[in-house]
XYZ file of C-alpha atoms in Angstrom:
568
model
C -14.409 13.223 22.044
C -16.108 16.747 22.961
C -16.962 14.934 26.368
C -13.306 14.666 27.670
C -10.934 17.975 28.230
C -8.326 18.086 25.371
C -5.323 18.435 27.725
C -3.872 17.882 31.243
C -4.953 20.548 32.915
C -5.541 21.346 37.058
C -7.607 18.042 37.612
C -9.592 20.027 39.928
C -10.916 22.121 37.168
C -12.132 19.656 34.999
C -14.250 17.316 37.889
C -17.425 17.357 38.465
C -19.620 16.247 41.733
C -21.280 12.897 41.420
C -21.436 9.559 42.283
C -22.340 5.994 40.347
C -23.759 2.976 41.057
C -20.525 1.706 42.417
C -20.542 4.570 44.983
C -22.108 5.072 48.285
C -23.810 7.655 49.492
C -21.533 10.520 50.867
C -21.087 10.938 54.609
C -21.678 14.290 54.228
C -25.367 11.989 54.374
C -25.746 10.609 58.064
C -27.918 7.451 58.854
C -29.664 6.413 62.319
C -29.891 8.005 65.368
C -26.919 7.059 67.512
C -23.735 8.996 66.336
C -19.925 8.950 67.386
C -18.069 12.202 66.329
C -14.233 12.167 66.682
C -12.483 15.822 65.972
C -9.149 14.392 64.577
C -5.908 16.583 64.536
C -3.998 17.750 61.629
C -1.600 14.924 62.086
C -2.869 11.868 63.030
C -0.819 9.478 64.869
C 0.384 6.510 61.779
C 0.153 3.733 64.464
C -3.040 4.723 65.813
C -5.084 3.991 62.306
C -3.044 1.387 60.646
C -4.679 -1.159 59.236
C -3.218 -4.380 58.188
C -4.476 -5.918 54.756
C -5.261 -9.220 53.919
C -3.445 -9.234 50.358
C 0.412 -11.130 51.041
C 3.016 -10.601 48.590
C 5.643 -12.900 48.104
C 9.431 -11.885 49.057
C 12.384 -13.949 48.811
C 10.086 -16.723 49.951
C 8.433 -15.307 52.992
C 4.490 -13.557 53.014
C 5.096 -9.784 53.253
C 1.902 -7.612 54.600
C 1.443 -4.303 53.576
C -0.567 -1.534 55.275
C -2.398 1.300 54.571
C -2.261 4.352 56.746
C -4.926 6.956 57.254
C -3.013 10.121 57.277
C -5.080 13.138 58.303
C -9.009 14.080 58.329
C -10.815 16.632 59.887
C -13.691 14.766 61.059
C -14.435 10.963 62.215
C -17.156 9.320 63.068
C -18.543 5.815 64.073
C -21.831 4.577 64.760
C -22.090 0.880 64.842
C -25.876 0.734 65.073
C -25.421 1.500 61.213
C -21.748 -0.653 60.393
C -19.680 -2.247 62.645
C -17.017 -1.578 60.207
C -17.623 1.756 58.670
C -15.646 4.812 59.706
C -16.828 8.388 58.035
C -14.022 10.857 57.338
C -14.762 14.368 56.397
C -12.689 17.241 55.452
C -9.267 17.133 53.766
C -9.506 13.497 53.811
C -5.766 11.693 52.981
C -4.081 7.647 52.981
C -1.314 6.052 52.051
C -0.602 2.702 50.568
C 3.161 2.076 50.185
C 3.915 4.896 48.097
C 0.642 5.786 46.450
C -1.513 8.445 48.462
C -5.318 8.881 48.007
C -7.070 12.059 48.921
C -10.844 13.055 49.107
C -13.376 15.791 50.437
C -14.501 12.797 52.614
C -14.488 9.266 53.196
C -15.772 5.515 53.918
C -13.029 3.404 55.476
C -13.550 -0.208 55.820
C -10.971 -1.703 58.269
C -11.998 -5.636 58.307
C -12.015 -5.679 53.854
C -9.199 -3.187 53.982
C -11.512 -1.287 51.441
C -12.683 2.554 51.156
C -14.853 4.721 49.255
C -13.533 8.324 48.585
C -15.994 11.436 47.224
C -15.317 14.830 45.879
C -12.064 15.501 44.322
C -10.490 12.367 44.344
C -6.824 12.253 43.556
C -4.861 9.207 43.401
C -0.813 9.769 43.413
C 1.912 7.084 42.500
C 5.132 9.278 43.108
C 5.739 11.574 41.511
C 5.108 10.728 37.310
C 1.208 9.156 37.718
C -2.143 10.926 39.359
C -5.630 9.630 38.550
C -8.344 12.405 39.450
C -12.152 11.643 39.225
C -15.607 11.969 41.489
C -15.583 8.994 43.264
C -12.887 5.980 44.180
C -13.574 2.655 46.066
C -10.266 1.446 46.601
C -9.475 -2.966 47.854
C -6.264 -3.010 49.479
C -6.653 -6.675 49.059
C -6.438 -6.517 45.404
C -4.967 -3.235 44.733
C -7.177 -2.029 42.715
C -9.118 1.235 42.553
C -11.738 1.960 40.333
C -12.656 5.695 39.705
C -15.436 6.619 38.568
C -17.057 9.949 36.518
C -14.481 12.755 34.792
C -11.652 10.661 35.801
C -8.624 12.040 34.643
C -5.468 9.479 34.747
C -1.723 11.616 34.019
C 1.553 10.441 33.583
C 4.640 12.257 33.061
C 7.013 11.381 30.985
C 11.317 11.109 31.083
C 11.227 13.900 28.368
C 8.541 15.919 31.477
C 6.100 15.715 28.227
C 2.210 14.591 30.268
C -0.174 11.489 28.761
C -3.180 12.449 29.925
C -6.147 9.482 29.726
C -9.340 10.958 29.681
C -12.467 8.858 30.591
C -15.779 7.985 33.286
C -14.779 4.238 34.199
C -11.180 3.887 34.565
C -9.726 0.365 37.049
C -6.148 0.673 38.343
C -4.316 -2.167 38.591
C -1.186 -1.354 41.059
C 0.133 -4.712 40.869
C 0.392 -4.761 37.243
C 0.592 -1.075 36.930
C -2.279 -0.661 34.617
C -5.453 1.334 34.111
C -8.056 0.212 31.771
C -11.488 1.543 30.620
C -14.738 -0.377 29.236
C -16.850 2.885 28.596
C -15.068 4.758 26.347
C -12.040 6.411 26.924
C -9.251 9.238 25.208
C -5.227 9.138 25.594
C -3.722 12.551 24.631
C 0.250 12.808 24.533
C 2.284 15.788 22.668
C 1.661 13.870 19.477
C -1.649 12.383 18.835
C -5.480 11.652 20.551
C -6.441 8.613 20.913
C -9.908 7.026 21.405
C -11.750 3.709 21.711
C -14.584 1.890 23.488
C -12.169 0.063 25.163
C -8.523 0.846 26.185
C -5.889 0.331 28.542
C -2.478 2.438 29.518
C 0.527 1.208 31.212
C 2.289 4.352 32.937
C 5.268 1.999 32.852
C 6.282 0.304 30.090
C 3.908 3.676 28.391
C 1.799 1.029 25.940
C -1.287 1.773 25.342
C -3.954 -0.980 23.726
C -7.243 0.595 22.519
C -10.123 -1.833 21.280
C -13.482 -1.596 19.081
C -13.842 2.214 17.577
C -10.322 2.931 17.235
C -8.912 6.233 16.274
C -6.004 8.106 16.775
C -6.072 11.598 15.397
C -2.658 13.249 14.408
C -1.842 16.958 13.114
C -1.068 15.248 9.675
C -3.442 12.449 9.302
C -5.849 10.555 10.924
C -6.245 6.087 11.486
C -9.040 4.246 12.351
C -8.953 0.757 13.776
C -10.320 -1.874 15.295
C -6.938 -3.018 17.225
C -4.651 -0.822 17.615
C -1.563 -0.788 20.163
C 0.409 2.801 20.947
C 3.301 3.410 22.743
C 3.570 7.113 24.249
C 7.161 7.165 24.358
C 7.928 5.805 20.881
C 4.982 7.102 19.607
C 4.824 4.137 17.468
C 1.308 2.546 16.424
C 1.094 -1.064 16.388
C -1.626 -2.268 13.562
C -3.010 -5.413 14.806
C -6.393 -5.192 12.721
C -8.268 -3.895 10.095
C -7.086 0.049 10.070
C -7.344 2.951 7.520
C -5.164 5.988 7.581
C -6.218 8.962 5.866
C -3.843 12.072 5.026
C -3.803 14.641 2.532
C -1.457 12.727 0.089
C -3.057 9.822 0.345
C -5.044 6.910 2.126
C -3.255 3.448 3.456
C -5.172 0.532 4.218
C -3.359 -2.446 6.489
C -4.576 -4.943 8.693
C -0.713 -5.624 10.566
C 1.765 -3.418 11.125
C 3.106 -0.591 12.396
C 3.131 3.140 11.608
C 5.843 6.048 13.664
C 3.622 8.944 13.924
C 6.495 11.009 14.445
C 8.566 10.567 11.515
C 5.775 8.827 9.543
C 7.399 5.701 8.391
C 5.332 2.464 8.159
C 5.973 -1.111 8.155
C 3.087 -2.762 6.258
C 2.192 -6.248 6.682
C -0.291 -8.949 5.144
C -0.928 -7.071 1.717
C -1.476 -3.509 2.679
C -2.857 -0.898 0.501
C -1.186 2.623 0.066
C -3.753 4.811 -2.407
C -1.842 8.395 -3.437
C -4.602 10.791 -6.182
C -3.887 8.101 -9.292
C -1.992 5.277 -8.418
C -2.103 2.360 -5.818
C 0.706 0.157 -4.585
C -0.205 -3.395 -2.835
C 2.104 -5.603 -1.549
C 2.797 -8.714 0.764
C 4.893 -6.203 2.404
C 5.497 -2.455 1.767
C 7.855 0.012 3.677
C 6.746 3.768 3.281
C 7.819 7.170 4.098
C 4.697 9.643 4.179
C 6.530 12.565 4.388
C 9.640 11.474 1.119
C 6.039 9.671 -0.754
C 8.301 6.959 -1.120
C 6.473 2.987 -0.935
C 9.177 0.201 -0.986
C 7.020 -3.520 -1.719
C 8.045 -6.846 -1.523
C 6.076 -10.148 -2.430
C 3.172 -10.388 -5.046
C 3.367 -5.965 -5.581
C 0.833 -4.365 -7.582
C 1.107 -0.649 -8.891
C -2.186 0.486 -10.533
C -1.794 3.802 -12.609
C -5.891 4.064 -12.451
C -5.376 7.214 -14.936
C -3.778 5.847 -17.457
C -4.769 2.093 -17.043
C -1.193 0.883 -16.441
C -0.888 -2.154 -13.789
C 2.932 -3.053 -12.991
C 3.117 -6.580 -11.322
C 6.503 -8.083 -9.971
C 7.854 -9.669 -6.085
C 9.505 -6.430 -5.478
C 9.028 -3.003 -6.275
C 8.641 0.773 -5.477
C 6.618 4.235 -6.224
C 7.505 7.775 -5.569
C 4.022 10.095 -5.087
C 6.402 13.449 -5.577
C 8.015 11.875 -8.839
C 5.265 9.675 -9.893
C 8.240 6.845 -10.702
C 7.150 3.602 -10.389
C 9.501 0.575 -10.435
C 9.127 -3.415 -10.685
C 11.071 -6.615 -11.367
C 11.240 -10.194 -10.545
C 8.477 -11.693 -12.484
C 7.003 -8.415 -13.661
C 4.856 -8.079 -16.196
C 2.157 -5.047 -17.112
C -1.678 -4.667 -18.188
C -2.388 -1.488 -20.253
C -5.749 -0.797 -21.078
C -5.874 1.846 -21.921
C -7.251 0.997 -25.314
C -9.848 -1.565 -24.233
C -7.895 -4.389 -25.256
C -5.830 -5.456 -22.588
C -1.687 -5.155 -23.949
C 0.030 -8.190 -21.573
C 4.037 -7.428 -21.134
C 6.146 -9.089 -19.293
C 10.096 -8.087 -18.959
C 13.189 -8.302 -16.190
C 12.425 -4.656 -15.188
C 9.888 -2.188 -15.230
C 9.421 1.495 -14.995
C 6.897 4.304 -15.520
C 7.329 8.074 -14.934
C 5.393 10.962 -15.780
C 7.351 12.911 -18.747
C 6.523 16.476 -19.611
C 6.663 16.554 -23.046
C 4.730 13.151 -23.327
C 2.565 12.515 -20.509
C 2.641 8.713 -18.776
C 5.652 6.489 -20.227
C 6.587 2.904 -19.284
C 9.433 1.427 -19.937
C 10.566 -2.452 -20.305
C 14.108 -4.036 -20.209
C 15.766 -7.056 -21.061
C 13.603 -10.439 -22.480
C 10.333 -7.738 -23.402
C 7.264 -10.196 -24.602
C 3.730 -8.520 -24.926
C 0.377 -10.103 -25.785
C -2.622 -8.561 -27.195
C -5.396 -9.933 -29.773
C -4.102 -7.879 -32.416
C -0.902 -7.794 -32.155
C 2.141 -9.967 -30.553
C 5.750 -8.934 -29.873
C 9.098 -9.744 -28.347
C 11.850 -7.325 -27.907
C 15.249 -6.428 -25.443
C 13.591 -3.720 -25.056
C 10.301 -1.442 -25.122
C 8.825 1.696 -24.112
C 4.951 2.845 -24.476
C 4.034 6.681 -24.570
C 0.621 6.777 -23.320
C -0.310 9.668 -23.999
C 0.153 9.247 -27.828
C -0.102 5.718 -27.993
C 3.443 4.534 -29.289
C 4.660 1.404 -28.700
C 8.678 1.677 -29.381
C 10.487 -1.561 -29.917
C 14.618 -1.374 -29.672
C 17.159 -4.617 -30.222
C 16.375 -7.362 -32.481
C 12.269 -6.545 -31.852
C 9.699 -8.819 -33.511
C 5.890 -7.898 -33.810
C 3.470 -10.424 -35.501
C -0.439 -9.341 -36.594
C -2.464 -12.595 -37.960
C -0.622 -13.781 -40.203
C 2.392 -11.344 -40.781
C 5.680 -10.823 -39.347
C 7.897 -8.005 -38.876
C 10.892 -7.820 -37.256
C 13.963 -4.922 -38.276
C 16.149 -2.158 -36.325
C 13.307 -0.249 -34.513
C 9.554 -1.367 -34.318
C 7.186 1.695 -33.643
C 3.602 0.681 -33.079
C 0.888 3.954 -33.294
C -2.374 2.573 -31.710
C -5.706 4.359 -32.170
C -8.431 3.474 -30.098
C -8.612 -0.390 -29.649
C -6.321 -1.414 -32.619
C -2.820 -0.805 -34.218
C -3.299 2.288 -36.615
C -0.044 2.058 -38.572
C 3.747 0.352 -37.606
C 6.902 1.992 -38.846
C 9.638 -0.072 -39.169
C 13.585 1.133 -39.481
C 15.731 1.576 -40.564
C 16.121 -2.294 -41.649
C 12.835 -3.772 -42.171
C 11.642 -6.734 -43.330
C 8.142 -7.960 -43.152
C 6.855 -12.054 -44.061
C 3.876 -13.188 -45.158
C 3.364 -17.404 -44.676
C 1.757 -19.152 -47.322
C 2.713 -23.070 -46.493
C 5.604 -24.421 -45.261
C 8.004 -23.406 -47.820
C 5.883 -20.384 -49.331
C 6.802 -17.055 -47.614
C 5.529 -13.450 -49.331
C 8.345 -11.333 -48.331
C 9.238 -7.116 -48.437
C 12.384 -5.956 -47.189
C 13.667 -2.238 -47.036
C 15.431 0.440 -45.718
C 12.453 1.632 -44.017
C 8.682 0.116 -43.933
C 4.908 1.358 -43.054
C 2.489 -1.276 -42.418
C -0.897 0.568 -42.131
C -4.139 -1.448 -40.739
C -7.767 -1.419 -41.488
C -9.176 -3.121 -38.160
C -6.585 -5.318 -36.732
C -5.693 -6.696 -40.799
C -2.797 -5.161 -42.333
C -4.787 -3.694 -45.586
C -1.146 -1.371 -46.854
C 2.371 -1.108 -46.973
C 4.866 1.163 -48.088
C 8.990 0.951 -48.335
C 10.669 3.383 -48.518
C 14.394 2.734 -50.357
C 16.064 -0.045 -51.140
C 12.814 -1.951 -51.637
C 12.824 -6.293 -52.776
C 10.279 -8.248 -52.653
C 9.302 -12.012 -53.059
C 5.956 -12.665 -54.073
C 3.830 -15.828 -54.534
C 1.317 -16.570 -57.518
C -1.435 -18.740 -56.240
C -4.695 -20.314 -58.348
C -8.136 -20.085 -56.791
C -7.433 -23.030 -54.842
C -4.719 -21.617 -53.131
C -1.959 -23.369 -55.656
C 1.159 -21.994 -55.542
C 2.174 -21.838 -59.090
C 5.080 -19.019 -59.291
C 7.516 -16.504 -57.389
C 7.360 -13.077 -58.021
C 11.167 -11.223 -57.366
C 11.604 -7.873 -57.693
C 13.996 -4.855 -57.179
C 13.675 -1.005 -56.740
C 13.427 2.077 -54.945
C 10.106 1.877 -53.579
C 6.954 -0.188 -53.469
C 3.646 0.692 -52.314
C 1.434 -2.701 -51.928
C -2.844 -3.322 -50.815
C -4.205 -6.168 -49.680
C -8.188 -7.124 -49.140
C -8.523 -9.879 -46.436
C -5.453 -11.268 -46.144
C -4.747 -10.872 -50.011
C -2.523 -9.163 -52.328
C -5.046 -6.663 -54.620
C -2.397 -4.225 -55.918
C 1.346 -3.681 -56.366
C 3.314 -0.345 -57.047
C 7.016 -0.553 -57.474
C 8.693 2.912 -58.933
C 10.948 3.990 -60.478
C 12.658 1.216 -62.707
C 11.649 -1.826 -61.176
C 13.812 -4.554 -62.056
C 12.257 -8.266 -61.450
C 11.759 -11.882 -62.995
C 9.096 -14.566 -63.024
C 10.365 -18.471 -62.058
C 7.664 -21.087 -61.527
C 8.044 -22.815 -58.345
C 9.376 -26.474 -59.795
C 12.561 -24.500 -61.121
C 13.181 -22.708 -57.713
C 15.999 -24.015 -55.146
C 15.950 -23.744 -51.949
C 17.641 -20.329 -51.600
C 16.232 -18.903 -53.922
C 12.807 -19.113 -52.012
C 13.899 -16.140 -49.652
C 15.611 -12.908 -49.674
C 18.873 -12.173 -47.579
C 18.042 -11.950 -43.925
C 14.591 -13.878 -43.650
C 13.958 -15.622 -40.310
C 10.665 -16.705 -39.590
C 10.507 -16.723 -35.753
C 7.270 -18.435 -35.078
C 8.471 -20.409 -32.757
C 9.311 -17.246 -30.487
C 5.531 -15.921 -30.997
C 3.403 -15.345 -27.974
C 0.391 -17.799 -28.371
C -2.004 -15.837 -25.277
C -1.169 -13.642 -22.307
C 0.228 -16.513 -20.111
C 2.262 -17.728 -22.959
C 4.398 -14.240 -22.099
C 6.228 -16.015 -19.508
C 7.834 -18.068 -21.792
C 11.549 -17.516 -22.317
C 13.358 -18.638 -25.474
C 16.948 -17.161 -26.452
C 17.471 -16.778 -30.313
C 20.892 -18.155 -31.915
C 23.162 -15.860 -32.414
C 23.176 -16.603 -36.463
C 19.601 -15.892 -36.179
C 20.008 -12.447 -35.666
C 20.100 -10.686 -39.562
C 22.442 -8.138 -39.517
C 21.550 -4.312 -38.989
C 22.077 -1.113 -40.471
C 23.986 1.619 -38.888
C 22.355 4.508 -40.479
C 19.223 5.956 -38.613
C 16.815 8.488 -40.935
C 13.790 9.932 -40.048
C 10.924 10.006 -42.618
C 7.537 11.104 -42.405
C 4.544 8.497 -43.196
C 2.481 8.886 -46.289
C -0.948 7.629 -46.619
């Protein structure tokens, strides 16, 4: 971009002296030996050079010729021993063609192809909002179309007086159409942004721009790259219409289709764009975004990727805030934390995730919560996950299963260490099962309830107040021969793989024996068992699911919420 001036400048300044292959040498260069010099005035008469072209328009129906008029030289000559259609202008050279004029240092005029060559400070004018300034110009009045060649400099000014200036060696100017186009490489500068490509056109009129192959527009505040790009200098609106990255300081946006206002920066984001801000990405079918609020609206298949804290949030529609760092999906959502190496699968009505101060990352999950892991299953009305500490926080009617335990009370809080649950606190109704058969359930219900794990195997619990308990008596192989009931404050129990090693109940346990011939029906459970296997997430697709629990199903809670530290 070094090789083209960076504004719109005295055209005069910025041209050099030379010629291409396109151009003929200058007549300031005389062939042969026979000569015809003709001193012309200041004025020349209009009807004394007129020349008629050969390109007919069409007008209400009738052919219309048009004529260009050689306005004023210093100097003619003719020497038909070298053309017999060649007339060499010198000196202050100037035409007219309707209402563009062309001026030169000096001249090759063609009357029988209605063509000429101009050299040396070539200006092209279209009234008085489009000049094109170069080296060199052969100009077809047949077609219409002049091609300038080296430091051509193309300017339009704008309704608002703000100057596009083009910037480029090869430009063609189609006056028909009223467009120029270059093929070598070419820059478009307007009050707002630079623009360069390989290949790129400008229409003075309608003020679109297309660029092609090496796209990139350069802005104060960002910078895109493209393959296909389309810009229009009055909107200042970039069209996407291939692969394109834009890179700013809060972020980087990749898109393929769309289009992006580089004055406001607002975006329209097509065909599952990309927008990456420090930590977190947001992908969606669609996504409308504000660069300058950080705000990313999605719609259709979104993805939000917390990369720092391993948090995905998936849904059809959704948005992210890169001031607040508040993410938000629903509609089919569900969430991947992985935080711990084993992938946690959610899915609820609504997600959302913020960064809290006092706790880091948090997500949060209304309405019909079910989560999947290896260790650990779940459903819930609600959820929220600290991840900075690793809490999982269960609220209304929650359930969480491990193997082959249930819990289910008030509040579920899950503490994870690593890649596994470290302990669960349950309260302040808790109730934990145990299945044995089909009518055999170990049972411990409290006021409030630790479940601590060794692995992913519950190995210990503890209740603490208002402790029962209903405990199976099995042979060595596996016969159930009696039920254990018992009452008291507390209970402290161990298990080794899956099976009961020690009890602790304290103080003044109260409790009774009964083989399991004698027992009837309800006395096989405690007030307020459900066993809701049937609601249990069976893998991470099996989240989708949705089954609504009977009312009668629902054991009743406990108003009274106490706090109480875990002992080990």
């Amino acid at each position: 971009m070094s090789a083209y001036p960076k504004n719109g400048a005295d055209a005069t300044s910025c041209i050099r002296a030379g010629q291409d292959d396109l151009s003929m040498k200058s007549p300031s260069v005389h062939h042969g030996i026979r000569r015809t010099y003709i001193r012309a005035p200041l004025v020349i008469l209009l009807s004394a050079f007129a020349v008629h072209l050969s390109a007919q328009q069409q007008a209400d129906g009738a052919a219309k010729t048009t004529v260009v008029y050689l306005e004023h030289a210093d100097i003619q000559s003719f020497d038909k021993t070298i053309s017999a259609d060649r007339q060499v202008l010198t000196g202050n050279v100037r035409f007219r063609h309707d209402s563009s004029f062309m001026y030169c240092d000096s001249a090759y005029f063609f009357e029988q192809n209605s063509s000429l060559e101009a050299f040396g400070n070539v200006c092209m004018e279209q009234g008085d909002t489009l000049d094109i300034h170069g080296d060199y110009l052969l100009y077809d009045g047949n077609t219409q179309i002049a091609k300038m060649r080296h430091n051509v400099v193309m300017r339009n000014i704008q309704a608002d007086s703000t100057v596009v200036t083009l910037f480029t060696d090869s430009l063609n100017y189609d006056r028909t159409t009223g467009i120029g186009y270059y093929f070598e490489h070419g820059m478009i500068v307007d009050a707002e942004n630079e623009l360069t490509s390989l290949y790129g056109q400008y229409s003075p009129s309608t003020k679109q721009a297309v660029f092609q192959d090496s796209v990139r527009l350069e802005n104060p505040q960002f910078s895109l790259s493209s393959d296909t790009l389309h810009y229009n200098t009055d909107t200042k609106i970039a069209t996407i219409l291939g692969p394109s990255v834009i890179v700013s300081d809060s972020g980087t946006i990749h898109s393929s289709k769309g289009w992006y206002n580089t004055a406001d920066n607002t975006s329209l984001l097509l065909d599952r764009s990309t927008v990456h801000s420090g930590d977190r990405l947001l992908t969606g079918d669609s996504i409308v975004y504000d660069r300058t609020s950080g705000f990313g609206e999605a719609f259709g298949n979104i993805f939000i990727h917390d990369t720092l804290n391993r948090i995905i949030l998936e849904g059809q529609y959704g948005y992210y805030n890169e001031k607040t760092e508040y993410a938000f999906a629903t509609d089919s959502a569900r969430c991947l934390e992985y935080s711990q190496g084993d992938t946690l699968y959610i899915r609820a009505d609504t997600f959302e995730m913020a960064t809290v101060a006092s706790s880091g990352r948090e997500l949060k999950a209304w309405r019909r919560v079910r989560f999947y892991r290896t260790d650990i299953q779940g459903v819930c009305d609600s959820m929220r996950f600290d991840a900075k500490d690793s809490i999982l926080y269960m609220y209304h009617d929650p359930v969480l299963w491990n193997e082959q335990y249930q819990l289910y009370g008030d509040t579920i809080k899950a503490y994870m260490r690593d890649s596994t649950v470290d302990y669960i606190l349950v309260q302040p109704f808790a109730f934990a099962i145990q299945q044995l058969d089909s009518s055999a359930f170990n049972q411990l219900k409290g006021r409030e309830m630790y479940a601590w794990f060794k692995g992913k195997t519950v190995h210990m619990i503890y209740v603490n107040g208002n402790a029962e308990t209903i405990w199976y008596s099995t042979e060595n192989d596996g016969t159930i021969t009696e039920m254990n009931k018992t009452q008291s404050s507390y209970l402290r129990i161990w298990f080794e793989d899956g099976k009961l090693e020690k009890l602790l109940i304290w103080p003044e346990p109260q409790g009774a024996y009964t083989p399991v011939f004698l027992l009837a029906p309800e006395q096989r459970t405690l007030k307020d068992f459900y066993w809701y296997d049937d609601l249990r997430p069976r893998d991470r697709d099996d989240i989708y699911r949705v089954i609504e629990r009977n009312v009668d199903e629902k054991p009743k809670r406990s108003s009274k919420f106490r706090n109480f530290a875990p002992q080990t």
